[in-house]
CSV table of C-alpha atoms in Angstrom, one decimal:
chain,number,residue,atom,x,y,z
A,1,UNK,CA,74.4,77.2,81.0
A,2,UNK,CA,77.2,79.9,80.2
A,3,UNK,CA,78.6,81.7,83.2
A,4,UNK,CA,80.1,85.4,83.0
A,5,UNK,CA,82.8,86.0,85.5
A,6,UNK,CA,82.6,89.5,87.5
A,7,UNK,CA,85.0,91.6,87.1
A,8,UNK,CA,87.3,92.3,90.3
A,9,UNK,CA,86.2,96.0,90.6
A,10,UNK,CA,82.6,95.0,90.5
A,11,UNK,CA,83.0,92.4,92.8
A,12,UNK,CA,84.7,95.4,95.6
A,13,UNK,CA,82.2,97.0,94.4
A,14,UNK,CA,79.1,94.9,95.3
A,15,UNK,CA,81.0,94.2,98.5
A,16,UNK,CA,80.9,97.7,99.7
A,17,UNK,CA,77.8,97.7,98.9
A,18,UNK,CA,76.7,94.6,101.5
A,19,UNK,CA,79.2,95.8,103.5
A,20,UNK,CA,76.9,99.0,104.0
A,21,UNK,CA,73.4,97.2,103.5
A,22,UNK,CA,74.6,94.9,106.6
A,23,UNK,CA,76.4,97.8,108.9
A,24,UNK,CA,73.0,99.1,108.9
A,25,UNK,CA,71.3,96.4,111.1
A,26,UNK,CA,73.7,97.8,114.1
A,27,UNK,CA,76.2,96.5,116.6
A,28,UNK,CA,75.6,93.4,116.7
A,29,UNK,CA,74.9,92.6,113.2
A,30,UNK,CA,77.5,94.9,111.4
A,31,UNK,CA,80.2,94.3,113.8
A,32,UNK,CA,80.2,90.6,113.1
A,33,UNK,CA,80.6,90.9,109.7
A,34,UNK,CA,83.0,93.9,109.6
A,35,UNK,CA,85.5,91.5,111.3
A,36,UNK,CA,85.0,89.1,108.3
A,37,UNK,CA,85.2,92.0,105.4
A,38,UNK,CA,88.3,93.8,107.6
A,39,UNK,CA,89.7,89.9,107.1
A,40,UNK,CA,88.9,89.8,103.3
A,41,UNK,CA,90.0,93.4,102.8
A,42,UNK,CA,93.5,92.9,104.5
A,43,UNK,CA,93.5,89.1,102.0
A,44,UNK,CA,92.7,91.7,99.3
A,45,UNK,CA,95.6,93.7,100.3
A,46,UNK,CA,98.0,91.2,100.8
A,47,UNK,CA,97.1,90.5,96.8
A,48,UNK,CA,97.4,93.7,95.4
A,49,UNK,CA,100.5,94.1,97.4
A,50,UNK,CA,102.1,91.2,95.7
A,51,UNK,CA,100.4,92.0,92.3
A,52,UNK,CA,102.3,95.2,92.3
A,53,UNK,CA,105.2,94.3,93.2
A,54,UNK,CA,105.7,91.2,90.4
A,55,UNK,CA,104.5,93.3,88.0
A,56,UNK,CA,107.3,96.3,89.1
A,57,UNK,CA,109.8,93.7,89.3
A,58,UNK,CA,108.6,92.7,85.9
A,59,UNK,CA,109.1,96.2,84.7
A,60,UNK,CA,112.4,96.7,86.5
A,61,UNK,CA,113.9,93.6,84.6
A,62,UNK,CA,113.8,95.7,81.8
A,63,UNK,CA,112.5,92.7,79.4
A,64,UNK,CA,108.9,93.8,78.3
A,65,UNK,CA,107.7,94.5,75.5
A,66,UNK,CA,105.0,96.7,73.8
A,67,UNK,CA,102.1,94.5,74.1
A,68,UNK,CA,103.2,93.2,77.4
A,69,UNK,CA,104.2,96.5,78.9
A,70,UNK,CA,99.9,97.1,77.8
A,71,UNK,CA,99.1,94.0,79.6
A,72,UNK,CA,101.0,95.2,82.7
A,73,UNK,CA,99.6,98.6,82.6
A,74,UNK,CA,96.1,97.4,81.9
A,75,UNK,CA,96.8,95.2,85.3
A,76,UNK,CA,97.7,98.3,87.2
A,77,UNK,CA,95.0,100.5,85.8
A,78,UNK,CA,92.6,97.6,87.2
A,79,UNK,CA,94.3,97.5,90.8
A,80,UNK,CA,94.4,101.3,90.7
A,81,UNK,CA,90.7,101.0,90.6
A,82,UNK,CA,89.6,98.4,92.8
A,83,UNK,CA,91.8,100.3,95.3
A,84,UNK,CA,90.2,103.6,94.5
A,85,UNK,CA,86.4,101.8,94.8
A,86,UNK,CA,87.8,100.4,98.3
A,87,UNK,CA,89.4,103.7,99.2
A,88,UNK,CA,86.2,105.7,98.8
A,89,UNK,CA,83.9,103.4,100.6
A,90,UNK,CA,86.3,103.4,103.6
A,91,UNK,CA,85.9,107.0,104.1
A,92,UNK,CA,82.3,107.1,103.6
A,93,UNK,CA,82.5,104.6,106.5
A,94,UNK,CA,85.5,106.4,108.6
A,95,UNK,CA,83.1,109.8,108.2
A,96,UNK,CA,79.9,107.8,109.2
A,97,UNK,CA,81.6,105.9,112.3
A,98,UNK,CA,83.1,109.9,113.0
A,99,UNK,CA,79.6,111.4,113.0
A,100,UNK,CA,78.0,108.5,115.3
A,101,UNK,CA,81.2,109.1,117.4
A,102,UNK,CA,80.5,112.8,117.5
A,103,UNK,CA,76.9,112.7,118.2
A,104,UNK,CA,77.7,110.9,121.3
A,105,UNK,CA,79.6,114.0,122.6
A,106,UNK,CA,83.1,114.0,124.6
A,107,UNK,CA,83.6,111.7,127.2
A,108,UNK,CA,83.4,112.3,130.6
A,109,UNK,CA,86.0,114.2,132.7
A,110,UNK,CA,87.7,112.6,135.5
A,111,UNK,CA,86.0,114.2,137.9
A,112,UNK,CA,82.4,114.0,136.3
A,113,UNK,CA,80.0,110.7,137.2
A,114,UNK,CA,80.3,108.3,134.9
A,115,UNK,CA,79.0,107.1,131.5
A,116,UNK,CA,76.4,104.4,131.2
A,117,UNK,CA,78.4,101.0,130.1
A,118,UNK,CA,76.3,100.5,127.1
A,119,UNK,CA,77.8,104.2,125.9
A,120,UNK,CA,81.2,103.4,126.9
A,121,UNK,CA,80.9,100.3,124.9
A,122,UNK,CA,79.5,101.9,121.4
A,123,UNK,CA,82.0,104.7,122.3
A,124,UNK,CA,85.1,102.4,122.4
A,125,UNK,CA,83.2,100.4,119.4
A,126,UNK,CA,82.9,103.6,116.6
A,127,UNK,CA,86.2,104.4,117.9
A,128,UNK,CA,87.7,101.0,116.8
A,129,UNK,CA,85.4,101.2,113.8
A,130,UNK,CA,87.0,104.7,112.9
A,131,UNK,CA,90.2,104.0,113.5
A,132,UNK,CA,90.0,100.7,111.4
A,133,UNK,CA,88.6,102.6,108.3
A,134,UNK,CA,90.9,105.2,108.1
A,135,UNK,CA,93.5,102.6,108.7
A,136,UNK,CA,91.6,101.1,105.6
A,137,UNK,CA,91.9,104.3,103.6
A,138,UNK,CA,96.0,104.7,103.9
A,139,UNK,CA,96.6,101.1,103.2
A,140,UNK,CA,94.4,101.4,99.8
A,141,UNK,CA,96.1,104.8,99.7
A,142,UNK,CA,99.5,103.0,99.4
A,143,UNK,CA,98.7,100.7,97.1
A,144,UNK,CA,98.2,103.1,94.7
A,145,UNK,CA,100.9,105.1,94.9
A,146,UNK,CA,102.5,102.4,94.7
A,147,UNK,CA,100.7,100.8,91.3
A,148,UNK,CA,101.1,104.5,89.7
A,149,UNK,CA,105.2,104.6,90.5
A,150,UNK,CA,105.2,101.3,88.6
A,151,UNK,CA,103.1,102.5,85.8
A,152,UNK,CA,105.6,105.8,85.7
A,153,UNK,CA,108.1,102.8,84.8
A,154,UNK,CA,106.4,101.6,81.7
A,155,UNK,CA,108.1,103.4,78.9
């Protein structure tokens, strides 16, 4: 039997799509596998950092050619893209976890009695969740602008 690899932005891709499928059972079932996908991402990013930068160091060397200088830019072009994919989820994300946040209405003042526990919980949790997203949209953010100075390189 013949096997067809999936591409890489297909893959993100499908993984966003899980990744939203699985935030929907809640707390306790999202939360346990967002630490695994906020794992995979930062792998993810780790690779595309290190993609970039060979291929700009490639390009800074200053010995490509025509139908490399394609292959590189094609490479970009496909990072660009899987970033962009990953970028765009992450804010649908950072906006959901915003509006749950939101809904639940300022916390407290000092002087006020008390939230329940179980709000101060989910409160602290969207607020990590928010604040891990947007952290999620820079870092893709960065990556590329950093894939599109390289590609600005290619003659």
């Amino acid at each position: 039997m013949k096997s067809f690899p999936i591409p890489r932005p297909v893959r993100v891709l499908l993984a966003c799509a899980l990744w939203s499928a699985l935030s929907a059972f809640g707390p306790s079932g999202g939360a346990a596998w967002a630490s695994g996908a906020l794992a995979d991402f930062d792998k993810q990013l780790r690779a595309w950092d290190r993609d970039v930068g060979d291929i700009d160091r490639r390009i800074e060397s200053g010995r490509t050619g025509s139908l490399e200088e394609r292959d590189l830019r094609q490479r970009l072009k496909a990072i660009v893209d899987a970033a962009a994919l990953e970028r765009d989820e992450a804010q649908k994300q950072a906006k959901q976890s915003k509006g749950l946040l939101d809904s639940l209405g300022p916390p407290p003042a000092e002087d006020a009695p008390a939230e329940a526990d179980a709000v101060k919980k989910r409160r602290l949790d969207l607020a990590k969740d928010l604040a891990d997203f947007e952290g999620r949209v820079k870092q893709a953010g960065l990556i590329i602008a950093k894939a599109d100075q390289a590609t600005a390189k290619i003659s």
